[in-house]
Coordinates of N, CA and C in Angstrom, one line a residue:
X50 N -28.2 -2.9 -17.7 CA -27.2 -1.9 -18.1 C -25.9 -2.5 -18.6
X51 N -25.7 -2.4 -19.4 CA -24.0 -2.5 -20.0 C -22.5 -2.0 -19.3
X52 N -22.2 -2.5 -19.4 CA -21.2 -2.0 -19.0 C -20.5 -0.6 -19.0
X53 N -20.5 -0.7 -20.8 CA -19.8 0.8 -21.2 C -21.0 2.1 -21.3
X54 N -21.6 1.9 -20.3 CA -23.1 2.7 -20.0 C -22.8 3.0 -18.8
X55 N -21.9 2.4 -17.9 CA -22.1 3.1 -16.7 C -20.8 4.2 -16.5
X56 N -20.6 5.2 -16.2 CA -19.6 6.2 -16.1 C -20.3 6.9 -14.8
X57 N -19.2 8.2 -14.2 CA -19.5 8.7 -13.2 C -18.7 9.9 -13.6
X58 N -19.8 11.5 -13.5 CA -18.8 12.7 -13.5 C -18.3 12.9 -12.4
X59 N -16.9 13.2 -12.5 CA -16.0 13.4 -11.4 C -16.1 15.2 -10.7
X60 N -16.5 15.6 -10.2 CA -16.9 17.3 -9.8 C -16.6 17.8 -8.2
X61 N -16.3 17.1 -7.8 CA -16.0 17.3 -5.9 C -14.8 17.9 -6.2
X62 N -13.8 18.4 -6.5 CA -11.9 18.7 -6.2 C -11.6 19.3 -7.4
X63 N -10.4 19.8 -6.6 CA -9.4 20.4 -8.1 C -8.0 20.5 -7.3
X64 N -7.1 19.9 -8.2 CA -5.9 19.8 -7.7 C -5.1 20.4 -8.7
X65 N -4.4 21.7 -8.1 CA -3.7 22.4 -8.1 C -2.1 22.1 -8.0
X66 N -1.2 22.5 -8.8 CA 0.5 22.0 -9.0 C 0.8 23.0 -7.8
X67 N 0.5 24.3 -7.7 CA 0.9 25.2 -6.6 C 0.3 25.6 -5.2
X68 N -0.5 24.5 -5.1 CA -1.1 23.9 -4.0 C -0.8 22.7 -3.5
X69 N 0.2 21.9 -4.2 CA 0.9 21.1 -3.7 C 1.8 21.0 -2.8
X70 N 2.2 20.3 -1.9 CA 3.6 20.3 -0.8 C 4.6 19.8 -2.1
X71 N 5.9 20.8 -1.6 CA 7.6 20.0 -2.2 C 7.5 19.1 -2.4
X72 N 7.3 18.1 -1.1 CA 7.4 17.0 -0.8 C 6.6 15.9 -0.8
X73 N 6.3 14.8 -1.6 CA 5.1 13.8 -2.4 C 4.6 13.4 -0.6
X74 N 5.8 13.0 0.3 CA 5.2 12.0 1.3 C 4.0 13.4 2.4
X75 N 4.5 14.5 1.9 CA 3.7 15.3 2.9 C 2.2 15.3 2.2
X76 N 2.6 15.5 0.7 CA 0.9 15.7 0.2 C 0.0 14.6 0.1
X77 N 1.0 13.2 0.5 CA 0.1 12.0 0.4 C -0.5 12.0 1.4
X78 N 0.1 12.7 3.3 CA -0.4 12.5 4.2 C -1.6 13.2 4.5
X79 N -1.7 14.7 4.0 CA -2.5 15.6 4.1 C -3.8 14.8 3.3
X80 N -3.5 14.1 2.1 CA -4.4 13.3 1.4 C -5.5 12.3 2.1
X81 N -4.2 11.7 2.9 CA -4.6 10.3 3.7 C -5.6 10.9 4.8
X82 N -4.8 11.7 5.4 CA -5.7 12.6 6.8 C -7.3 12.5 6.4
X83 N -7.7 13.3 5.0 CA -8.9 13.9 4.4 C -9.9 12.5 4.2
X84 N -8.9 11.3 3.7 CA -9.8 10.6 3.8 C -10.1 9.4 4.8
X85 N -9.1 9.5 5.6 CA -9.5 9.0 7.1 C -10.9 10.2 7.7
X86 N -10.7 11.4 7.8 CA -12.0 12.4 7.9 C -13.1 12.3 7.4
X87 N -13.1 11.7 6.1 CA -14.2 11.8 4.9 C -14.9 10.3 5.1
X88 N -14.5 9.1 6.1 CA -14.7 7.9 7.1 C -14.4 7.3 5.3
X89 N -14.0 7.1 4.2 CA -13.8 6.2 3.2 C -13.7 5.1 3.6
X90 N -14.2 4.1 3.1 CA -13.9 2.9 3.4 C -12.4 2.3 3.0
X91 N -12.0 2.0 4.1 CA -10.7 1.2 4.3 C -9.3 2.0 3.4
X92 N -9.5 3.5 4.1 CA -8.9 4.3 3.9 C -6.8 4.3 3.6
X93 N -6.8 2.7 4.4 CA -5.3 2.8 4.3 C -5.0 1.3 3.5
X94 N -6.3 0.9 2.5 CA -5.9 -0.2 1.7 C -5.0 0.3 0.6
X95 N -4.2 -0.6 -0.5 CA -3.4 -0.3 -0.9 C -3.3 -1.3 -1.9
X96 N -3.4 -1.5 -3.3 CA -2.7 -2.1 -4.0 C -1.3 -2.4 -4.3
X97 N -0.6 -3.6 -4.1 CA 0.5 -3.3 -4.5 C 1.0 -4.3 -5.6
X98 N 1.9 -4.7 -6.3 CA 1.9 -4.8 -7.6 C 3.5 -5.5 -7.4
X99 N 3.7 -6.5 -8.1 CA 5.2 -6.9 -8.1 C 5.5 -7.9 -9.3
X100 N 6.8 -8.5 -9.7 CA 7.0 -9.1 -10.8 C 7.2 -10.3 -10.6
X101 N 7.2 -11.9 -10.9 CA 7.5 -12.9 -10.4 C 8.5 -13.2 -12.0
X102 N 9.0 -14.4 -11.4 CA 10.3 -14.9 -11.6 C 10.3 -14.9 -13.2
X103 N 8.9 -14.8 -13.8 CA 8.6 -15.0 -15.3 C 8.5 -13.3 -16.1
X104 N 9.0 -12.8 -14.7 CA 8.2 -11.3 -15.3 C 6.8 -11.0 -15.8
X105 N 5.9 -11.7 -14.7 CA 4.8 -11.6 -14.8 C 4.1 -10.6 -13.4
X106 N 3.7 -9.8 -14.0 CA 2.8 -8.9 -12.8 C 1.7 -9.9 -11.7
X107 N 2.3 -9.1 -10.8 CA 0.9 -10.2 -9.6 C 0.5 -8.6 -9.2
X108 N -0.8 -8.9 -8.5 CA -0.9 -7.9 -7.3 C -2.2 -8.3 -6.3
X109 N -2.0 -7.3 -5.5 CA -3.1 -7.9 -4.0 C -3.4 -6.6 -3.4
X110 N -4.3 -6.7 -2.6 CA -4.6 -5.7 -1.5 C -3.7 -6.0 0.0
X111 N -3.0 -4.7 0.4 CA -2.4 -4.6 1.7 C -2.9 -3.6 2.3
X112 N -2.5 -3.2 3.5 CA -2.6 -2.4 4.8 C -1.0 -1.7 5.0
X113 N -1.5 -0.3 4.6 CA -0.3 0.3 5.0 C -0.2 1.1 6.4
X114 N 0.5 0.7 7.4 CA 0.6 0.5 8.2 C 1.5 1.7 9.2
X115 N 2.3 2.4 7.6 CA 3.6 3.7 8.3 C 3.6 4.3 7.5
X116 N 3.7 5.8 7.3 CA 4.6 6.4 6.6 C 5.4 7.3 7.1
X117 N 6.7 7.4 6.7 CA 7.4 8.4 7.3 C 8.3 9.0 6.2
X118 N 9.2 10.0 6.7 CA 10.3 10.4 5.5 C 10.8 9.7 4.5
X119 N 10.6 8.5 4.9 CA 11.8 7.4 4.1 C 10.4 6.9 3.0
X120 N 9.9 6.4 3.6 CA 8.2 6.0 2.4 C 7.3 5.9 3.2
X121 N 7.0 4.2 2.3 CA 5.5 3.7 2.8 C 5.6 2.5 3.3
X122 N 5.3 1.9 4.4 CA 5.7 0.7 5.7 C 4.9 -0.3 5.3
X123 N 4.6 -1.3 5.2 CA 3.8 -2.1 5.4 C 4.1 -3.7 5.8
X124 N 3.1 -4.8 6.2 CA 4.0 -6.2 7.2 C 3.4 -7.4 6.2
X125 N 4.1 -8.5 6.0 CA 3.5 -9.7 5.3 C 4.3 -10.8 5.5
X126 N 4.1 -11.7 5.5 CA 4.9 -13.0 5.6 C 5.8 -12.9 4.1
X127 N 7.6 -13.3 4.6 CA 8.0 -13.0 3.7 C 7.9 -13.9 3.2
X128 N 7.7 -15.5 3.4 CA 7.8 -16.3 2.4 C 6.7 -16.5 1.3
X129 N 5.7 -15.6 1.3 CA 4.2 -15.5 0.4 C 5.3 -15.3 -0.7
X130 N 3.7 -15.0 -1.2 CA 4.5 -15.0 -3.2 C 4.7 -13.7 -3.1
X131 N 4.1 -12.5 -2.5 CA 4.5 -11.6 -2.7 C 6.4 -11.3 -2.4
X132 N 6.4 -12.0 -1.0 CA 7.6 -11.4 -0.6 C 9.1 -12.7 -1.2
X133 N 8.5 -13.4 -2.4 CA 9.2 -14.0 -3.0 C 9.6 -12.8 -4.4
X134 N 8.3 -12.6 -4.6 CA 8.5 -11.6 -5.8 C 9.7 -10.3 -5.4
X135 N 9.1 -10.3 -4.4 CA 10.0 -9.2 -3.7 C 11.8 -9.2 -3.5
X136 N 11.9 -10.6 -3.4 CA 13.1 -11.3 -2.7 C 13.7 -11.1 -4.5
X137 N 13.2 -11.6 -5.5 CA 14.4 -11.4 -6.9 C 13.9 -10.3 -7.1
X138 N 13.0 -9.1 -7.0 CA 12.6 -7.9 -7.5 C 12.3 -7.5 -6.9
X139 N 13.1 -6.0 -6.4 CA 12.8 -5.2 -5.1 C 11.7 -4.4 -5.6
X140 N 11.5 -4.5 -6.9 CA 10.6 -3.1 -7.3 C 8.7 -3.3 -7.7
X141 N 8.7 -2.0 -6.8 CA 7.1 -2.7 -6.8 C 6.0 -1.0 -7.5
X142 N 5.0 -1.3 -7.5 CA 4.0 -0.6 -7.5 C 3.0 -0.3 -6.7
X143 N 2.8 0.7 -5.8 CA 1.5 0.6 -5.3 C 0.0 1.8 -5.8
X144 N -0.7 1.6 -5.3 CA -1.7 2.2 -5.6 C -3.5 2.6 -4.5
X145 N -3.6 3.6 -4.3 CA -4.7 3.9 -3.5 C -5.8 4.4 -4.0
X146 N -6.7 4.1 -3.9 CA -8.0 4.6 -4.3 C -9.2 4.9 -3.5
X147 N -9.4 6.4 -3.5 CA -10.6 6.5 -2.5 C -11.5 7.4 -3.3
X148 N -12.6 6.6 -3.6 CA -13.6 7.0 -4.7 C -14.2 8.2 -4.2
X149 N -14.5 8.1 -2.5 CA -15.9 9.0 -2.0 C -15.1 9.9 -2.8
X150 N -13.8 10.4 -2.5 CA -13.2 11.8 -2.7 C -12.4 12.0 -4.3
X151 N -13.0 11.3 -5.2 CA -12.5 11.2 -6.2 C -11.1 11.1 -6.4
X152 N -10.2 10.3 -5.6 CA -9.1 10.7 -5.6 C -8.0 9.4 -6.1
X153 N -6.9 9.3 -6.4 CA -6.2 7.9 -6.9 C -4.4 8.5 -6.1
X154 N -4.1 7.7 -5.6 CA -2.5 7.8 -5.6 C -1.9 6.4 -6.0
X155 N -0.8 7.0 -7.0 CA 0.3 5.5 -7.5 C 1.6 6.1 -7.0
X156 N 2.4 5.2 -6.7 CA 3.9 5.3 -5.9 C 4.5 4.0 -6.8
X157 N 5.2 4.4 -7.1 CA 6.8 3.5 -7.7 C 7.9 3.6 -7.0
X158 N 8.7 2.4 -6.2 CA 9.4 2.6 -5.7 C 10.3 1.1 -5.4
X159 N 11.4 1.0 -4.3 CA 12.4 -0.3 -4.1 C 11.8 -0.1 -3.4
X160 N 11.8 -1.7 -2.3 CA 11.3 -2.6 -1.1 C 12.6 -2.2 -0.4
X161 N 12.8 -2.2 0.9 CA 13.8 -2.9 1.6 C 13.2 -3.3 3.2
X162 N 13.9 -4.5 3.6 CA 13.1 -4.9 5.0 C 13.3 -3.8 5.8
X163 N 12.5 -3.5 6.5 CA 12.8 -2.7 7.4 C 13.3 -3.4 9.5
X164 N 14.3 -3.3 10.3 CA 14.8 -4.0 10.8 C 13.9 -4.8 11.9
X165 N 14.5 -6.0 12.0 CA 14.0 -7.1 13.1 C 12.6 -6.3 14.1
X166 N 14.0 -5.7 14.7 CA 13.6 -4.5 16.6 C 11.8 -4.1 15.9
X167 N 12.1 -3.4 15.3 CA 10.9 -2.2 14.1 C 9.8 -3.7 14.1
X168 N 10.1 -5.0 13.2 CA 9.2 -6.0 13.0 C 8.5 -6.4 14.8
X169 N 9.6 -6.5 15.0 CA 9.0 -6.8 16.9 C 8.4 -6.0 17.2
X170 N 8.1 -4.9 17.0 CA 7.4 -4.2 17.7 C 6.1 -3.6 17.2
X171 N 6.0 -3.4 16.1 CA 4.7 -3.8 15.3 C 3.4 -5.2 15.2
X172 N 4.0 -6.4 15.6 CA 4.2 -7.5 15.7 C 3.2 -7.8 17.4
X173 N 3.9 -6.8 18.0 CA 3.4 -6.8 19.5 C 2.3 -6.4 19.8
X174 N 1.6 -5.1 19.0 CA 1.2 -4.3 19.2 C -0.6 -4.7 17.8
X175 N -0.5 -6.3 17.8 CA -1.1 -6.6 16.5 C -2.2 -7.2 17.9
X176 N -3.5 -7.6 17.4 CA -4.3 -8.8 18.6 C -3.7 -9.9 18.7
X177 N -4.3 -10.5 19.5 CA -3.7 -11.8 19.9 C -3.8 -12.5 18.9
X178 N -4.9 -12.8 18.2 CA -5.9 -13.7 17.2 C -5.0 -13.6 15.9
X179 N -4.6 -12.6 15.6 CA -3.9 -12.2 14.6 C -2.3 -12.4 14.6
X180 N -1.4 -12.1 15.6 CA -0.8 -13.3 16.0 C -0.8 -14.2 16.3
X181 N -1.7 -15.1 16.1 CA -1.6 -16.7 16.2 C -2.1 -17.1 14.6
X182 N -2.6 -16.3 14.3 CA -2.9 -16.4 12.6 C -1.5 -16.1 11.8
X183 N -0.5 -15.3 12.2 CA 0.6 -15.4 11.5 C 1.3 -16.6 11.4
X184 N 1.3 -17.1 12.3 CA 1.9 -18.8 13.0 C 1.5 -19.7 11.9
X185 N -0.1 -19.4 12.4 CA -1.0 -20.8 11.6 C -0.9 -20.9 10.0
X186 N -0.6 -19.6 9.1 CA -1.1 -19.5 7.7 C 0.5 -19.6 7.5
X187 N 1.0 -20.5 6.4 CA 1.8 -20.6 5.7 C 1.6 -19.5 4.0
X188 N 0.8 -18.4 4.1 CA 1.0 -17.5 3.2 C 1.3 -18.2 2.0
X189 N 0.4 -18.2 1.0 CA 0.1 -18.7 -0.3 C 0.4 -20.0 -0.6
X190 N 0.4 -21.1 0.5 CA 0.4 -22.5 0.3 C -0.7 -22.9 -0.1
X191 N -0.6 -24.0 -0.7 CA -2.0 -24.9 -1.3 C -2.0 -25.6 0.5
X192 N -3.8 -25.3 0.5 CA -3.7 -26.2 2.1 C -5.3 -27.0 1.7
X193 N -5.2 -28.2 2.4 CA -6.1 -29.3 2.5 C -7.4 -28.2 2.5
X194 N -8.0 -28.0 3.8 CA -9.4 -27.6 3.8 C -9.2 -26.4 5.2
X195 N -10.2 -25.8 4.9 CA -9.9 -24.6 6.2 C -10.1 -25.3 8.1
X196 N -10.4 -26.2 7.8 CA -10.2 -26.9 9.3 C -8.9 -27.3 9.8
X197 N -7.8 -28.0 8.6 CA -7.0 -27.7 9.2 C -6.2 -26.8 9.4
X198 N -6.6 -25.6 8.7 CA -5.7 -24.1 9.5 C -6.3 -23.7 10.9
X199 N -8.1 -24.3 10.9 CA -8.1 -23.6 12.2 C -7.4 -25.0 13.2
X200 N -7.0 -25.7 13.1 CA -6.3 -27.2 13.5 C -4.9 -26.5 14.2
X201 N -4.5 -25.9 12.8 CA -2.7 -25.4 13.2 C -2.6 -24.2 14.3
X202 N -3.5 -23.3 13.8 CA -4.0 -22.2 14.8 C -4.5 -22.7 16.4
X203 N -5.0 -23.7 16.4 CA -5.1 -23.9 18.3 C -4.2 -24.8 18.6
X204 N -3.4 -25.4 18.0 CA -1.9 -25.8 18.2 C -1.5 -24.3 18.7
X205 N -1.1 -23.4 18.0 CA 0.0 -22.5 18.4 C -0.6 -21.6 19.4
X206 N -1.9 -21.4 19.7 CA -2.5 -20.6 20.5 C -2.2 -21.9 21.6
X207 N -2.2 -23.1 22.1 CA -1.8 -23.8 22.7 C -0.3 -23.8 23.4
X208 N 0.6 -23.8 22.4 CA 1.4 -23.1 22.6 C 2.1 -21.5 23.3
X209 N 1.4 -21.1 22.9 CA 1.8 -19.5 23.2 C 0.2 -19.0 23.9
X210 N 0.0 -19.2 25.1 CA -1.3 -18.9 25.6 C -1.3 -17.2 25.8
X211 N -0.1 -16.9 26.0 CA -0.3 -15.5 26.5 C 0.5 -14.9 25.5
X212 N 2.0 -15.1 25.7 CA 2.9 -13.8 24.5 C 3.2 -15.0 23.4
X213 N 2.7 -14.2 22.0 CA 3.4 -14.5 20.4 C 4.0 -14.2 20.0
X214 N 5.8 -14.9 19.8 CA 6.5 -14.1 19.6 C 6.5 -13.6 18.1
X215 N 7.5 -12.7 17.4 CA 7.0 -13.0 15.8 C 7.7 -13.7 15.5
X216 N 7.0 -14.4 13.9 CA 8.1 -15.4 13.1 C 8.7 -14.8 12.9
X217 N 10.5 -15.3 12.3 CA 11.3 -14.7 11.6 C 10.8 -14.8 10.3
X218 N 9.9 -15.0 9.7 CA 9.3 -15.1 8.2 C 8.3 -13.7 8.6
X219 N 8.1 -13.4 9.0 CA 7.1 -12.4 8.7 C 7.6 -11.2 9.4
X220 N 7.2 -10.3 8.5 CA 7.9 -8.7 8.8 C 7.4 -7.6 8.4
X221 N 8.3 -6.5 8.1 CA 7.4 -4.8 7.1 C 8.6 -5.1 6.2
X222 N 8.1 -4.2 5.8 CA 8.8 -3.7 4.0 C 8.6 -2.1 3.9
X223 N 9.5 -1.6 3.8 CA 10.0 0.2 3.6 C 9.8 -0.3 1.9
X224 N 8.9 0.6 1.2 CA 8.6 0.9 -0.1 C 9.5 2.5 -0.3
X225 N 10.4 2.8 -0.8 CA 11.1 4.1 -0.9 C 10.9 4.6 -1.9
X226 N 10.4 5.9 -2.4 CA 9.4 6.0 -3.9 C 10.4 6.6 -4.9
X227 N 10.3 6.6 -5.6 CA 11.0 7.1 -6.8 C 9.7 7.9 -7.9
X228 N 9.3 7.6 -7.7 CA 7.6 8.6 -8.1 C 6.4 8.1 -7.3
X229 N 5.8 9.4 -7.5 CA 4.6 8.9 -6.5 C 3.8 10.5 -7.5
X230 N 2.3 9.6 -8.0 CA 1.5 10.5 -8.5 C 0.1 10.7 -8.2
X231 N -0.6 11.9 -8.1 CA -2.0 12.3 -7.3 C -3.0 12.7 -8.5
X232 N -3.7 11.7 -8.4 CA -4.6 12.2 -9.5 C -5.9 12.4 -8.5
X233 N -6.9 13.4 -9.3 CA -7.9 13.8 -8.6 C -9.3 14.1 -10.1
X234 N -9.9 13.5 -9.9 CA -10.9 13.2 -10.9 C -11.9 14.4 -11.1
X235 N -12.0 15.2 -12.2 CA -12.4 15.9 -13.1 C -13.5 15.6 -13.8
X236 N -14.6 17.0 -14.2 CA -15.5 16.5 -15.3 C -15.0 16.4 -16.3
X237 N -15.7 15.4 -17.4 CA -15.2 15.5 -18.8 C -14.2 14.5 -19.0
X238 N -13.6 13.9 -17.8 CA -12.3 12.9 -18.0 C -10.8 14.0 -18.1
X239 N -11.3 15.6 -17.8 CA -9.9 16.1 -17.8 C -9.2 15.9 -16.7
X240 N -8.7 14.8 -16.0 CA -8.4 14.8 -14.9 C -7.2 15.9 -14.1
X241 N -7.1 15.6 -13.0 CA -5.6 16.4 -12.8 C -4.7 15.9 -12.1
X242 N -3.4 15.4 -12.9 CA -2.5 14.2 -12.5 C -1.5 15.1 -12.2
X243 N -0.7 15.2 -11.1 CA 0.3 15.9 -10.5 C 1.5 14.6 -10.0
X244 N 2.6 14.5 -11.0 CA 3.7 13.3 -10.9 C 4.6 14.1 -10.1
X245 N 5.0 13.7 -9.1 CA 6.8 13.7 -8.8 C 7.8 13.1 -8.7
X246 N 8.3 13.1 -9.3 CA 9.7 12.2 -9.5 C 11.4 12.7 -8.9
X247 N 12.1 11.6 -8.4 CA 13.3 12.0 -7.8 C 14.1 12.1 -8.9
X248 N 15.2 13.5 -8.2 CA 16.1 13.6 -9.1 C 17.2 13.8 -7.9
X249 N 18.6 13.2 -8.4 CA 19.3 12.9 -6.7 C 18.3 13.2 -5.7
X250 N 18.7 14.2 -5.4 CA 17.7 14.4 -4.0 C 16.8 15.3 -4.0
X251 N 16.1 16.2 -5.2 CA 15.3 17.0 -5.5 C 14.0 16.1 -6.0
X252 N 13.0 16.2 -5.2 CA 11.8 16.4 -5.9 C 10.8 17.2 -7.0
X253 N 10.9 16.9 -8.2 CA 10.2 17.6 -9.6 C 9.2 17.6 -9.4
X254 N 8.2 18.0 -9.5 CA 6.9 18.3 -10.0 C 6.7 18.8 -11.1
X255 N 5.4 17.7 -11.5 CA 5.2 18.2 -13.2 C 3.8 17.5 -13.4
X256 N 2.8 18.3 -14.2 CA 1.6 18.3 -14.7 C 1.4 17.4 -15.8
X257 N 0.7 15.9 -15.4 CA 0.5 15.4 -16.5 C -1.2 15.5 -17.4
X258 N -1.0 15.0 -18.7 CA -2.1 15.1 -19.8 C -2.9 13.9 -18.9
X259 N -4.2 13.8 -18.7 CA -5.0 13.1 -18.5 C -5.3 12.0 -19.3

């Protein structure tokens, strides 16, 4: 089969502008809920999207990890390339996709760390194995062969047999949105894209062309 042979009609939903919440982070959650219910696979992955020093787009898969009034939470070693990109360019993109339910969310928004106390306690609350893997991975270094990371990793599990504290390199990131849009897949390709965008402190809603 070819490629431009394979397509899929979209017919499960219909999203509605007056069945929306005011508020983008309430209808993302009601969203998120449906497809944590609906068991999607890896329901709280997340594209996120950032600019490096050349003004070149990177992106990767993360784990979003919070949401609350303020945004969308998530943890990564800040000296990776992401949280370099991050460090000259607060501004990112992210993106969700959960096919079972034909659905897409994009958020545009600034980074800011979110504090130490907040990283500690997230940090705590991670497995053991995975705090000792924060230790061991130097996050996007060129490294010899995978033996010596598992090398570095029973070093620090050696070290820290019981409590790991966190690095000061590794933390969350508050994404604070400035749009955040819900598209929901349609037959025919007429999709139905519902943008909201901040204005001071008012959230717009408005109906985009597919």
């Amino acid at each position: 089969m070819e490629l431009h042979d394979i397509r899929n009609e979209y017919t499960k939903r219909v999203l509605s502008q007056n069945d929306c919440y005011e508020n983008p982070i309430l209808q993302f959650e009601q969203w998120q809920k449906e497809a944590i219910h609906a068991q999607v696979n890896e329901p709280t992955a997340m594209n996120i999207a950032t600019v490096d020093e050349q003004g070149r787009p990177n992106s990767r898969m993360v784990l979003l990890k919070e949401v609350n009034e303020q945004g969308f939470v998530f943890f990564t070693n800040y000296l990776s390339r992401k949280g370099s990109c991050i460090e000259r360019n607060p501004y990112v993109a992210l993106t969700f996709f959960w096919p079972e339910l034909e659905r897409q969310v994009r958020i545009e928004g600034k980074t800011v760390k979110i504090p130490a106390e907040q990283s500690d306690k997230y940090f705590a609350t991670r497995p053991y194995t995975s705090r000792i893997g924060a230790w061991a991975s130097e996050q996007s270094a060129v490294i010899s062969n995978y033996k010596s990371l598992l090398a570095k990793a029973a070093l620090v599990a050696a070290k820290h047999p019981l409590n790991v504290p966190r690095p000061d390199y590794w933390g969350g990131y508050l994404v604070v949105p400035e749009t955040v849009e819900f598209w929901q897949g349609r037959p025919s390709r007429l999709h139905d894209r519902i943008r909201y965008r901040k204005e001071s402190d008012n959230w717009i809603r408005e109906r985009l062309s597919p």
